Structure formats: C-alpha cells, structure tokens
Coordinates of C-alpha atoms in Angstrom, one line a residue:
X1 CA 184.0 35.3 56.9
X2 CA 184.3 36.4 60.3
X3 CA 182.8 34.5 63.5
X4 CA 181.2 37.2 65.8
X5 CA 181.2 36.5 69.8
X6 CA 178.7 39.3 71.5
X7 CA 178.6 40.4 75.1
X8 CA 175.8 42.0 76.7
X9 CA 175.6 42.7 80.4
X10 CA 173.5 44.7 82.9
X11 CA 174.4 45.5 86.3
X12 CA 170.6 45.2 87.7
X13 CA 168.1 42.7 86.8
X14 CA 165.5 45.2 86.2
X15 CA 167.8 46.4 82.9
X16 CA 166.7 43.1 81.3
X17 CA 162.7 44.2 81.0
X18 CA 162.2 45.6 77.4
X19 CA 160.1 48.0 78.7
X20 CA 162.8 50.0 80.8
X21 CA 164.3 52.8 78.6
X22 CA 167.7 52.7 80.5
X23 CA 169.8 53.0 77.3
X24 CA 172.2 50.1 78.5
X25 CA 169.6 47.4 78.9
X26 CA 169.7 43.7 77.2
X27 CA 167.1 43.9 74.2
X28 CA 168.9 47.4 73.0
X29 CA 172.7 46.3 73.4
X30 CA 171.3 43.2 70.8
X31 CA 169.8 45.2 68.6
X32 CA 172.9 48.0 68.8
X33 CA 175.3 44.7 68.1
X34 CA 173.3 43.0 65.6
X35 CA 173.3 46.4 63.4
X36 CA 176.3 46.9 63.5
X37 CA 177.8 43.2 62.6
X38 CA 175.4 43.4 59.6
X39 CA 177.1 47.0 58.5
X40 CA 180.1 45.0 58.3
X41 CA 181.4 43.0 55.7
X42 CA 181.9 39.3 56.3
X43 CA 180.7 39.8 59.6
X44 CA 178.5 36.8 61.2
X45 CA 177.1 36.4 64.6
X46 CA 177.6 32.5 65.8
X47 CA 177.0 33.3 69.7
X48 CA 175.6 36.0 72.1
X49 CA 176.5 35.9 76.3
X50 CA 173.8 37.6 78.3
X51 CA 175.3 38.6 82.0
X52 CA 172.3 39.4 83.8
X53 CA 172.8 41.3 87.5
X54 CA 176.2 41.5 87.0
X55 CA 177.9 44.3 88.1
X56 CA 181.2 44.8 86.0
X57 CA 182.7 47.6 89.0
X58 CA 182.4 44.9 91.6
X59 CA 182.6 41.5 90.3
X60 CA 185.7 39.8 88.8
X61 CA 186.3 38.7 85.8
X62 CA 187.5 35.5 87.1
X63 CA 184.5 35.0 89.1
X64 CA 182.2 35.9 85.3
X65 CA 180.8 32.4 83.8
X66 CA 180.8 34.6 80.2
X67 CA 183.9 35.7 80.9
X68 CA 185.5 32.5 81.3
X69 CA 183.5 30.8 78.5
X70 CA 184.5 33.5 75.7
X71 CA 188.5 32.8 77.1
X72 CA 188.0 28.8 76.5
X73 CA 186.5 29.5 73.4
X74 CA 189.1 32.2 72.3
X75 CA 191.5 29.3 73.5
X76 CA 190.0 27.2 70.9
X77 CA 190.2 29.6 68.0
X78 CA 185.9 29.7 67.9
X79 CA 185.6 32.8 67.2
X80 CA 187.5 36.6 65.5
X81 CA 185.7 39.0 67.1
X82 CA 184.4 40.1 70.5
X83 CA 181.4 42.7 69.8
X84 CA 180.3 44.5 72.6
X85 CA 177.9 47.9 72.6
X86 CA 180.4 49.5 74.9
X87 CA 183.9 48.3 76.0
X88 CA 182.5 49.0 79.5
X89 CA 180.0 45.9 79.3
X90 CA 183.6 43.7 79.6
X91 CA 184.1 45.6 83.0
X92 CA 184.4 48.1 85.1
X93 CA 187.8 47.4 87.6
X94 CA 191.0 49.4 86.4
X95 CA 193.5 47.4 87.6
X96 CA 191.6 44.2 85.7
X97 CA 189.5 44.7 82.7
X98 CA 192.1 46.8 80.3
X99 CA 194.5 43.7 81.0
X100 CA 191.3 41.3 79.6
X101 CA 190.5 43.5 76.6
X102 CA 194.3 43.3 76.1
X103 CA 194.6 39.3 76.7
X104 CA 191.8 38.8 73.9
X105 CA 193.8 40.8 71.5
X106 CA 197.3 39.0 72.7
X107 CA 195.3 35.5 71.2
X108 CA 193.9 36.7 68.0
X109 CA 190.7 38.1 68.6
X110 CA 189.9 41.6 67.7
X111 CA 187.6 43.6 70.6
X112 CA 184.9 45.8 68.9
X113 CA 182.6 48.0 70.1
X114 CA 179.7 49.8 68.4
X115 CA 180.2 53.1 70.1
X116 CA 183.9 53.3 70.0
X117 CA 185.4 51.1 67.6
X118 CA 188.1 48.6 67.5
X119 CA 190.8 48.8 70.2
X120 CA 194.1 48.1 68.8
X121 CA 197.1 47.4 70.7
X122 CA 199.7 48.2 68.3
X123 CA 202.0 51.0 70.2
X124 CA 202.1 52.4 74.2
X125 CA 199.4 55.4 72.8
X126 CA 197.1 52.1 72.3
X127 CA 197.8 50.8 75.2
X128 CA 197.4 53.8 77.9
X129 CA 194.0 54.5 75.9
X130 CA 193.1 51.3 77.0
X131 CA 194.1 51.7 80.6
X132 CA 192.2 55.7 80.8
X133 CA 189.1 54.2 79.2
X134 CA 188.4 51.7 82.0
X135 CA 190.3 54.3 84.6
X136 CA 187.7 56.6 83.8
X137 CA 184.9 53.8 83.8
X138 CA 186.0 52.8 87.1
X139 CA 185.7 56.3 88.4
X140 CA 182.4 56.6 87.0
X141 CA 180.7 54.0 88.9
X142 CA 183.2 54.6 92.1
X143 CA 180.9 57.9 91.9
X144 CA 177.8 56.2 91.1
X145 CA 178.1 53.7 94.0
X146 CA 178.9 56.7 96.1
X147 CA 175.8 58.7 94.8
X148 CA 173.1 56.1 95.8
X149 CA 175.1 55.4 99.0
X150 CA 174.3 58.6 99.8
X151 CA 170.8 58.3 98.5
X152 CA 170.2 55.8 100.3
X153 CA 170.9 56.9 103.3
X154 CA 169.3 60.2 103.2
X155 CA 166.3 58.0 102.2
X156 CA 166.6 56.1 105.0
X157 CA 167.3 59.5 107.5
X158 CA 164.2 60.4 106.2
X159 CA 162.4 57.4 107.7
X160 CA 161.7 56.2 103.9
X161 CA 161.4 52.4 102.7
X162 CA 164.5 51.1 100.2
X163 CA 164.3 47.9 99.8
X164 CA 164.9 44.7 101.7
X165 CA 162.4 43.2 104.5
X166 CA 160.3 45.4 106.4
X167 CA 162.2 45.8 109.9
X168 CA 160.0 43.7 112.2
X169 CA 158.0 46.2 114.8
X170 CA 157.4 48.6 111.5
X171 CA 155.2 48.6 109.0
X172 CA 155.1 50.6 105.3
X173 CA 152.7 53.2 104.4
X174 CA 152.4 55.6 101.5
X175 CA 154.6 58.6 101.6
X176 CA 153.1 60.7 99.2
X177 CA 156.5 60.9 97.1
X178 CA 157.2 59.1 93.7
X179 CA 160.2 58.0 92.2
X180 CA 161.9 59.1 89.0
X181 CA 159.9 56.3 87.5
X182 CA 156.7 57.6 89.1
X183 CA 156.6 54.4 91.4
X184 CA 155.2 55.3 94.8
X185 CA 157.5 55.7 97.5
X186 CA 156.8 53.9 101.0
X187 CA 157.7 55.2 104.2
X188 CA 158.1 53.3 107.1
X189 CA 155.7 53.7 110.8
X190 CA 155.4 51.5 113.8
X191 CA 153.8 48.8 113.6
X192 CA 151.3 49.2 117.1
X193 CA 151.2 45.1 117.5
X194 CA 154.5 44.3 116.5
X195 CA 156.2 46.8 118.6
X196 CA 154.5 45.8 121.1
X197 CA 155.9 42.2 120.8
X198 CA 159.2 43.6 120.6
X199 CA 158.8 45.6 124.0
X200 CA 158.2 41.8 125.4
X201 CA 161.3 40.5 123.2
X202 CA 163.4 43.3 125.2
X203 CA 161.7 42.8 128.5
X204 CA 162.5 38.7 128.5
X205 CA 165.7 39.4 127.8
X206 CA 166.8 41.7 130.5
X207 CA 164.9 40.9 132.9
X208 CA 163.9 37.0 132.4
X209 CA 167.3 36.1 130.5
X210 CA 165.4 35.0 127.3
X211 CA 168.9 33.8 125.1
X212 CA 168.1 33.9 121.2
X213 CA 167.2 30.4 120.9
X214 CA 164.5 29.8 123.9
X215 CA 163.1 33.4 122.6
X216 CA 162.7 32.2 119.1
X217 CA 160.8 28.7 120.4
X218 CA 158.9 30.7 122.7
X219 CA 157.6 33.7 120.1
X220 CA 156.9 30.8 117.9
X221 CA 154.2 29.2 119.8
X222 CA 152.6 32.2 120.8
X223 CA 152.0 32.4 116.9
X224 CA 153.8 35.5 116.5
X225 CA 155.7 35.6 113.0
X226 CA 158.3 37.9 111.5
X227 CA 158.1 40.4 109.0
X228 CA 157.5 38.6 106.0
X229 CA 155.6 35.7 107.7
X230 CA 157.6 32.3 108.6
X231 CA 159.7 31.8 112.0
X232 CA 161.4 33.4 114.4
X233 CA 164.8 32.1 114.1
X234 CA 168.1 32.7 116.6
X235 CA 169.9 34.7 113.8
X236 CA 166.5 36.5 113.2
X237 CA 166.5 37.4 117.0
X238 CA 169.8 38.2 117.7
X239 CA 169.5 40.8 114.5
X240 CA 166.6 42.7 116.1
X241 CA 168.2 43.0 119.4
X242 CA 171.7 44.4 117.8
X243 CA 169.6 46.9 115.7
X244 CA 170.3 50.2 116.3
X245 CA 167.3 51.5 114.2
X246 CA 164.8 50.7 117.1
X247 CA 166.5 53.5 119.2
X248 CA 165.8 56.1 116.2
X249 CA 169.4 56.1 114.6
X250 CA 171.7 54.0 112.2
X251 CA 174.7 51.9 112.4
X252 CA 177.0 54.8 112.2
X253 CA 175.5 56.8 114.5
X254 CA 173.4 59.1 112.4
X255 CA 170.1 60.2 112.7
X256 CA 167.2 62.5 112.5
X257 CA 164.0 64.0 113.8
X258 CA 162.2 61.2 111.0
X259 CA 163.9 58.5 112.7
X260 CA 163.4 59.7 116.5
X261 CA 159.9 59.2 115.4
X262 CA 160.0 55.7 114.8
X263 CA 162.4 54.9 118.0
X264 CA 160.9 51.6 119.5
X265 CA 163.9 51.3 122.3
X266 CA 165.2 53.7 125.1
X267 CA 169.5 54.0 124.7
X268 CA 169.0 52.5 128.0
X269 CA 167.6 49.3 127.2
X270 CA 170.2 49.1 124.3
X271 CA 172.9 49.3 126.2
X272 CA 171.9 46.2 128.6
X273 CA 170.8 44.6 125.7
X274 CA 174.5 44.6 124.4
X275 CA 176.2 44.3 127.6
X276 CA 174.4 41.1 128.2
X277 CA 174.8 39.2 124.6
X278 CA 178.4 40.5 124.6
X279 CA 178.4 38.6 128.6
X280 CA 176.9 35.5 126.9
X281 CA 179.9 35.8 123.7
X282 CA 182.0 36.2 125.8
X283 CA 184.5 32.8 126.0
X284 CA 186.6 33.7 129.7
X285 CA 184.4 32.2 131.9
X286 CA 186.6 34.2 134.5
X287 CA 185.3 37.6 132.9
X288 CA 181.4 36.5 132.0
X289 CA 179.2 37.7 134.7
X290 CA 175.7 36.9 133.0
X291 CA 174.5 33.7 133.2
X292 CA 174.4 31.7 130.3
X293 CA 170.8 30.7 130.2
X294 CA 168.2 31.0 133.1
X295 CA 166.0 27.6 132.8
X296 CA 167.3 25.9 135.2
X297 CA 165.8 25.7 138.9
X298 CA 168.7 27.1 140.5
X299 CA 168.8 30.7 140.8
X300 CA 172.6 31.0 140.3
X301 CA 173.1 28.6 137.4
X302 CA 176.3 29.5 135.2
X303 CA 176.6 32.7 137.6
X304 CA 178.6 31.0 141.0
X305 CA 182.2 29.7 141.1
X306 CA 184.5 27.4 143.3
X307 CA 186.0 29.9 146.3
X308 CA 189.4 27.6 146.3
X309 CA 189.9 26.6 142.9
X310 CA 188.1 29.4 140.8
X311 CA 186.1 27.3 138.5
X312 CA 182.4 28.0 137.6
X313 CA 180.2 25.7 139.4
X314 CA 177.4 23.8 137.1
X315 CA 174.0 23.1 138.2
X316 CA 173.5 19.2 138.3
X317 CA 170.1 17.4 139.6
X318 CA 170.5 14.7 142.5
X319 CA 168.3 11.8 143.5
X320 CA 169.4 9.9 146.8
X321 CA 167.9 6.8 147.4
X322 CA 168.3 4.4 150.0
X323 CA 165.9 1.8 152.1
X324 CA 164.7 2.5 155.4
X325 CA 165.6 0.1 158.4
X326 CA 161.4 -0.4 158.4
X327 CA 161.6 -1.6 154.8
X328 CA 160.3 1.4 153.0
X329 CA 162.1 3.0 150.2
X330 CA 163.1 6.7 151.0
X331 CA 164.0 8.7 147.5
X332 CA 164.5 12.7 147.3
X333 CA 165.7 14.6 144.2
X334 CA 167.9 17.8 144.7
X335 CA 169.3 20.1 142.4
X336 CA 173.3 20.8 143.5
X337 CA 176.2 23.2 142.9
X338 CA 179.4 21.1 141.3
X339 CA 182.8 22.1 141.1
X340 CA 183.7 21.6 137.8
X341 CA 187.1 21.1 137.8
X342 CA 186.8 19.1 141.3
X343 CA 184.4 16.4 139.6
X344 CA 186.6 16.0 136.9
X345 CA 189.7 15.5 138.5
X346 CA 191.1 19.0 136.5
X347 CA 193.6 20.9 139.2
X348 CA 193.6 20.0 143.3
X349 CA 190.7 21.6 144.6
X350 CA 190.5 21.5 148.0
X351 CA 186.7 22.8 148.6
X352 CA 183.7 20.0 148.6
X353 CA 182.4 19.0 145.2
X354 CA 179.1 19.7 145.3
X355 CA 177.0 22.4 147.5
X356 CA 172.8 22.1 148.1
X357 CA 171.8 24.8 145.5
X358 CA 168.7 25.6 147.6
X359 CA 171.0 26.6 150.8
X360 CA 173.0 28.4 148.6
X361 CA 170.3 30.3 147.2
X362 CA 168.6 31.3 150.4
X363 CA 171.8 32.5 151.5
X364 CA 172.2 35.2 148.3
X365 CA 168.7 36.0 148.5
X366 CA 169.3 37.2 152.1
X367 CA 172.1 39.0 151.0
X368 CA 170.3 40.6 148.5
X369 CA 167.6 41.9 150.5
X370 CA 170.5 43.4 153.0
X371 CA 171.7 44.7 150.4
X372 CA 168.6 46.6 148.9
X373 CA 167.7 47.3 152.8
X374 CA 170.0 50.6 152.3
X375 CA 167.6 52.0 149.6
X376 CA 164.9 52.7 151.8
X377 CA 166.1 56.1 153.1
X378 CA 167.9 56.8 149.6
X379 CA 166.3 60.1 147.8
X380 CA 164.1 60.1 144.9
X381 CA 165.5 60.8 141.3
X382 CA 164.7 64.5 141.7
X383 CA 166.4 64.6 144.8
X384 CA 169.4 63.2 143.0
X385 CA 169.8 66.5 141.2
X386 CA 169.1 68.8 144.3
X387 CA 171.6 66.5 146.0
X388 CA 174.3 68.0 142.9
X389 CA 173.1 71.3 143.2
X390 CA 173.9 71.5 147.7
X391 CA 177.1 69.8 146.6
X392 CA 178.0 71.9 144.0
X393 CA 177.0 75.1 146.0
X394 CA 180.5 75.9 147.4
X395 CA 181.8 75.1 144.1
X396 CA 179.5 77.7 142.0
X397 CA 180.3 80.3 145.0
X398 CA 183.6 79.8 144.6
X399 CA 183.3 80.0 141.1
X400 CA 181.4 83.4 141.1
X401 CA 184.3 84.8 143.8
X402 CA 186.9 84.3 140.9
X403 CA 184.8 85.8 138.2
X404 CA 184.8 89.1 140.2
X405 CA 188.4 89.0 140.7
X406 CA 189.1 88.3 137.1
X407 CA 187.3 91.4 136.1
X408 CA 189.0 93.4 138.7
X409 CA 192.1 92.3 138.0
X410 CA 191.6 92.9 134.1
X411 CA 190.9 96.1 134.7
X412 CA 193.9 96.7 136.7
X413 CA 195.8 95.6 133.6
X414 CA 194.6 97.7 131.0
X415 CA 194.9 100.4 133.0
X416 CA 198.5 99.9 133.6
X417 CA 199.2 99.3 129.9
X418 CA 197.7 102.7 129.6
X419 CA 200.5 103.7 131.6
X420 CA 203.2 102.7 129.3
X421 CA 203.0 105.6 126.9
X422 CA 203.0 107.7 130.0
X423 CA 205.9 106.4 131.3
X424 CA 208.0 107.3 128.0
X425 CA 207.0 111.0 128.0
X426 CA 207.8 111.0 131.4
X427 CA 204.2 111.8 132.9
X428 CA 203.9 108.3 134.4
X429 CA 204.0 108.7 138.1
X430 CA 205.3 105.0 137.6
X431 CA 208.9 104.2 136.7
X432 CA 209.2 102.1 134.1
X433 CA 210.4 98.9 136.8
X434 CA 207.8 99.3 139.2
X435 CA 205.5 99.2 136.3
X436 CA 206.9 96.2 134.7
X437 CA 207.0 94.3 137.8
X438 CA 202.7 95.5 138.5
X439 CA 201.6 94.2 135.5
X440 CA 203.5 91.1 135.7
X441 CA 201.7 90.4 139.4
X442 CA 198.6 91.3 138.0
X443 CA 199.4 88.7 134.8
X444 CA 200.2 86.1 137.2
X445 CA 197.2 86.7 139.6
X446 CA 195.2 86.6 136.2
X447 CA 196.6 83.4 135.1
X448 CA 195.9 81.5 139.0
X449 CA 192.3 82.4 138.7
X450 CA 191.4 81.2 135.2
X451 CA 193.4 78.0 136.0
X452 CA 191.3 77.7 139.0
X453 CA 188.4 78.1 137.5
X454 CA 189.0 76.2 134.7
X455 CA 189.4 73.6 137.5
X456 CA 186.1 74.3 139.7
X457 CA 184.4 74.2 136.0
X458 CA 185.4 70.8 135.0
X459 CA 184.4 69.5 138.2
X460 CA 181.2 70.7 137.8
X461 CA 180.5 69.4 134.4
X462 CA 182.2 65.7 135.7
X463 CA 179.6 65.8 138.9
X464 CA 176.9 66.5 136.8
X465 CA 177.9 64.4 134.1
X466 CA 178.0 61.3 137.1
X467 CA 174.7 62.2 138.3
X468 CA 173.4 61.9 134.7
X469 CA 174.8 58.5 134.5
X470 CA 174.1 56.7 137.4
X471 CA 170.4 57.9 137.4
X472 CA 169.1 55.2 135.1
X473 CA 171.5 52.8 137.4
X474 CA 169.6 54.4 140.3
X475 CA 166.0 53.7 139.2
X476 CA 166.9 50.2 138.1
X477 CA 168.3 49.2 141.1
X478 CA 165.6 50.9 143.3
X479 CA 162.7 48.9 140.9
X480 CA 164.7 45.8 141.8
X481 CA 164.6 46.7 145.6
X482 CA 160.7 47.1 145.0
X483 CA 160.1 44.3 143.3
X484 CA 162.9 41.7 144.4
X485 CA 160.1 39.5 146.8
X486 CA 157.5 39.3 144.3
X487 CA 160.1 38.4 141.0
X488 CA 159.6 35.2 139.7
X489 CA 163.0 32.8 139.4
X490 CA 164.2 33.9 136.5
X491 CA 164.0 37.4 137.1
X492 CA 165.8 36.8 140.5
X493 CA 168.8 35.5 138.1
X494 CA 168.8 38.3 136.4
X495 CA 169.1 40.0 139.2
X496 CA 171.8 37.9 141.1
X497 CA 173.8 38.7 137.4
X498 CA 173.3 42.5 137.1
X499 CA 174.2 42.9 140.9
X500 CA 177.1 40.2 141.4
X501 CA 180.5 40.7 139.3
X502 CA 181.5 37.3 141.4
X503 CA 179.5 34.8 143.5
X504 CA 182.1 32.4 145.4
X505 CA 180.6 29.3 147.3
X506 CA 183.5 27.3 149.7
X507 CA 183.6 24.8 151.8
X508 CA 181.1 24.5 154.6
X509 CA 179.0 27.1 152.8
X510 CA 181.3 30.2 153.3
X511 CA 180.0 32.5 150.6
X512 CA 181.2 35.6 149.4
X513 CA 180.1 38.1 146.9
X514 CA 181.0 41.0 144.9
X515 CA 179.1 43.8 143.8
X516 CA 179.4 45.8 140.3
X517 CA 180.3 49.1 140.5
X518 CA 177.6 50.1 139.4
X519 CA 175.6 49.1 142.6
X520 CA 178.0 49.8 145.0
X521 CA 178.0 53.6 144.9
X522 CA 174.5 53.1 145.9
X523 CA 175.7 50.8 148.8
X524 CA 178.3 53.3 149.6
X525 CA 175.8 56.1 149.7
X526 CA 173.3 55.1 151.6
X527 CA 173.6 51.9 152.8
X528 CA 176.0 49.4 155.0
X529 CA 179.6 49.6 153.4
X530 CA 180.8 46.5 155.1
X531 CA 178.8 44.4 152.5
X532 CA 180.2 45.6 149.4
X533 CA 183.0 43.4 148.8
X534 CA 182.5 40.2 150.7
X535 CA 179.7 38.3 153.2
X536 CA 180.5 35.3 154.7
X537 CA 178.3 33.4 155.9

C-alpha cells in the first residue's frame, strides 16, 4: 500500500469558492487528485495541504507552512507519494522549486502529478526537464504579473476603480463597463465634500503649518472621517499629502485626459507641499528652513538661530517674579528666544542666552513689511509677460536680421556650386581658386549666423522659461504682501519660513536675515537691494 500526501494551492482566495470555474481552483484539484489515486493500485490518500492565497511565483518555499510540513513528514518516512494536479501547484520560482521536486525525490518520495505524470530523476534528460518545466512556469506568470500590471494601470489611466480603499476626496460610481465575470465595473469621481476638506488639509498646511499629527487631531474633532470611516491618523495624512493622484497623474508620472478630470491639487500646491514635509524630514538643522511646528506663541519658533554660535534657538516660556519694596508681589510671564547650545553649556557662545521673543518679532515683522513695501509699483502678472516680450524685442530683431542673411547667403552658395561644372569646361568666369576660397567665406559666414542664432534662440526659450517659473513665485509673494497685516500668527510663520532661508538674532538684538532666492529677484526688481542679504537692527 502506498501512503498518498496531496497538495493543492491557489494563488487568490477567490480560486477557493466552488462556484468559480477557474480550472485551478481548490474543490477541482481534490477531485482531479482523488480520481486519480483511486485509478491506481495500492494507492491511499492519508493527508491533503490546502495553500490558500498563496502565490507559488512570489512566495518561497521556505516561507510555505505546507511546504515545510510535507519535508518534516517526508523526513519521517509518513508518506510515498506527493500528488499534485499540476507540478506547478509546488511552485513557480526557477531557481527554487525544480530543486524541491528534486529534494522529495533525493528522500524517497515519488512526485506525481495527474496531468503529467511522475517525474523521475534518473539521468541529466530527467533532470533539465525538470528545470524547463518550472523555467517555463516561471515565465508564464513573469508574463502574467506583467499583463495585469499593465491592466491595471490602464484601468487606473482610465480613472477606473481596482481595488483597495477609495482615495479619500473621491468617491465610486458606476461606469457602465463589466468585467469578464459580468461584475460591474466602478469608476472613480470627486467626492464634492470630501475634496473640499482636502482643499482645507492643503491650505493648513502651507499656509498655517498644520504637521501630520496636529492635522489628524484637528480633522478628528471636526467629525470628519476617512474613506472607509474611522480616524484620521498621521500615516493616513502624510499619505494624502504625498499623493500624486490629486494632481491628475500617477507615481510614475503618467497620466491622462480621465485623470486630469479628477485632479483635486494644482502642481503648484504639490510642490510646496513636498518642499515643506521634506523641510520638516530633514535632520541638518543647519539646512531646514521650515519650522518644525507652528503652535507656539512665538512667530519664529524652530525658524531663528544663534548669530555667534550658529545653533537654532528654542522657544521657552518665562515667569519673573519678585516682591515689590511696597509689599506687593509683581509676576509677568514671557515667552523667550534660547540659545541652545549656550544654555547647555555645548560650544563657547559668546552672544546672550536668551532674547525677548516679542522684540524679536516686531523687529522681523518690520522687516517684512519693508520688504513687501517694493511690490507696490511691481506689474501685474500680465505685465510680467509684456515685460518678456520689450526685453526680448532686440533679441527677436536680431533674430529676424540673421534669418535674412541666412537665406541670402544660401543662395549665394548654391549658386556658386552651380559654378563648379562651369569651371571644368572652362565657361566659369571663376577660376577654380577664387571659387574655392567664395564658397568657403560664404560657408563660414553661414556657420557664424546659425551659431548665433542658435544662441539668441536659447536665450529666448531660457527668459521665457524664467518668466514661467517665477510667476506662481510672483503671485504668492504679492498675496502675502496683501495679506501680511491681516494673517493670523501662524500664517505669519509661514511666512517668516517661505521668505527667510536664515533668521540670526545676536547680542543686543542685532538681527540679520536672509532671503530665498526665490524672493529676492522680486527685491532685486523692484524693490530696495540693500535688504536682501542682511538688516541690522
């Protein structure tokens, strides 16, 4: 009598319903097994693995429960033979699963299966079968896993549901289309509430400095929930502000018209979006410019450092106390700048320990509003683009001059290669030198123009490409020169971030600054140069 082991796997858990015709699923690979053990003689079945979700392409075999259990018991001498419907249900990886088939086979149990037979191991022709089988098997599911990639994605590209939570700000409706298995097909559309919470979600965070944490607490008692219902959670935050799909495209850059459709989120806002969580990762206090959270009272908090010593100043709250020679008690509570590395006695740092935040404050904010004093004779956006097209005016002249000489001096040329025939019969009223060194001058006159226009061209598309640029720059910095009086505190620190690369405070209050780039073209421009690197005060 022999003792019969059987193996059945499925790669998806929806193979294990009876009612799915896939022709590998559980309830057929049984009944496939048990037919053929009783067509045997001396064939009995002690013990049947089920591997349920278990994709045999992608997981190990050491990492397989069945697997593992059919090796102890093969170990133990429990069993003779390892039935399977097809060898492929053992596995799927090339470089793995002909070496299990052949490790069975190495301890005395013969590997069966009901489509293919037996697979001996008794010569090299046995064993390179065994290898090409699960070669080809590999292949067949490298291509499978490559086909619904690809599925999916065009799926997805065409703004259709596949699975997975519902991207918060969306919501699913019916597509019209079916699936193979006549299942409707959902498609996704914006969500008009939702998306209108995550407008907010992207508005606190630029402009109010929101991190993930105070933004989940804060969407959570306002009642709002995710998709799916529960809480708003950090990760959950941080993974809607890193999407990509809000601004109509995927993580690899694709997209399409579907998806331009359901774009919640200008590249615009994107970009600050990352530029301020990558601030906030960022470890080098030195190189962080954003300020790590924005609840505190002082307007600079995590965004000012030590003038002498370099460290970051830390906001830290102050109550002096004393009594009064009448008797009375005299108590006020302040809210300070403190040298970090001063107070704990971390390098020799000659500037004072601790600065009154609100002095320090005033002082930025006047700096600030010198600073935004230059926009108010700077041009509108429109005027941006006239302001190219007067600057680029001598360019494009210039431009036109050499296309005129070009075609002139083409001319010239063919007309002198014309000559050359001429010049062989003798008719030429050219010799063949002073020809020769003519189309040479015209070649190299030829040459200097396209080089210089080449030249005038790039320039063009670079000033252009600039002005596209630095427009969004523009408005935003204009809106804040608009609004900068009426902000509440923490969009005033979002401000002081955006606008300072550096804020340095030293001793009796001399403060300096340092404007982005970004901003100081505008300064440059329009405005009072002097203020773009430093103020002391």
């Amino acid at each position: 009598m022999k003792r019969v082991y059987c193996l059945y796997r499925v790669s998806t858990k929806k193979q294990v319903d009876k009612n799915d015709k896939n022709e590998n699923d559980i309830p057929m690979q049984k009944t496939a097994c048990r037919d053929f053990a009783s067509s045997q003689q001396d064939w009995t079945i002690l013990k049947e693995f089920s591997e349920k979700g278990i994709s045999g392409y992608k997981v190990s075999a050491d990492d397989r429960d069945a697997i593992q259990e059919l090796k102890e018991a093969a170990l133990n001498n429990e069993f003779d033979i390892l039935l399977v419907f097809m060898f492929d249900r053992i596995g799927r990886i090339d470089d793995e699963t002909p070496f299990v088939v052949e490790w069975f086979a190495k301890h005395g149990v013969e590997v069966w299966s009901t489509q293919e037979g037996q697979q001996c191991f008794n010569n090299h022709v046995d064993k390179l079968m065994n290898y090409l089988r699960f070669w080809q098997a590999s292949g067949e599911s490298e291509k499978t896993s490559i086909r619904i990639k690809s599925k999916m994605q065009q799926m997805t590209l065409d703004g259709l549901y596949t699975g997975g939570p519902v991207k918060f700000g969306y919501r699913l409706a019916d597509s019209g289309l079916v699936n193979r298995k006549g299942a409707k097909v959902k498609k996704y559309e914006i969500d008009p509430a939702d998306s209108e919470v995550l407008r907010m979600i992207d508005d606190m965070t630029i402009h109010k400095g929101y991190g993930s944490y105070r933004m989940a607490d804060f969407l959570n008692k306002k009642g709002y929930k995710p998709s799916g219902g529960g809480k708003f959670t950090s990760i959950k935050v941080i993974r809607i502000l890193r999407d990509s799909f809000y601004c109509g495209r995927l993580e690899d850059g694709s997209t399409s018209p579907q998806l331009e459709a359901l774009r919640l989120r200008s590249d615009d806002t994107y970009d600050q979006i990352l530029y301020i969580l990558e601030q906030r990762q960022n470890k080098n206090e030195e190189k962080r410019h954003i300020a790590l959270q924005t609840k505190g009272q002082a307007m600079l908090s995590g965004n000012v450092f030590c003038a002498h010593c370099g460290g970051r100043l830390t906001t830290i709250r102050y109550r002096d106390s004393y009594t009064r020679a009448d008797g009375t008690e005299y108590s006020v509570d302040q809210i300070k700048y403190s040298c970090y590395h001063k107070s704990r006695k971390l390098c020799k740092c000659d500037g004072q320990t601790t600065y009154q935040a609100d002095r320090v404050d005033e002082t930025i904010r006047q700096i600030i509003r010198k600073i935004f004093s230059c926009m108010d004779g700077a041009p509108e956006e429109e005027k941006l683009q006239a302001m190219f097209k007067r600057q680029m005016a001598g360019n494009r002249a210039t431009q036109k001059k050499l296309d005129l000489e070009l075609t002139k001096n083409r001319e010239q040329l063919t007309k002198l290669q014309l000559e050359i025939a001429k010049t062989l019969t003798g008719d030429s009223i050219y010799s063949p030198e002073d020809l020769s060194q003519a189309i040479q001058t015209v070649k190299s006159r030829i040459t200097e123009a396209e080089t210089k226009l080449t030249e005038l061209r790039d320039e063009e598309a670079k000033k252009k490409q600039g002005i596209d640029l630095i427009t969004p720059t523009y408005n935003q910095f204009k809106s804040w020169a608009e609004e900068f009086d009426t902000a509440t505190l923490e969009q005033k620190k979002m401000i002081a971030c955006h606008l300072f690369k550096r804020i340095e405070v030293g001793r009796d209050y001399k403060i300096s600054v340092e404007l982005n780039m970004s901003y100081q073209q505008f300064c440059s421009e329009w405005g009072d140069g002097s203020i773009l690197v430093t103020e002391a005060i």
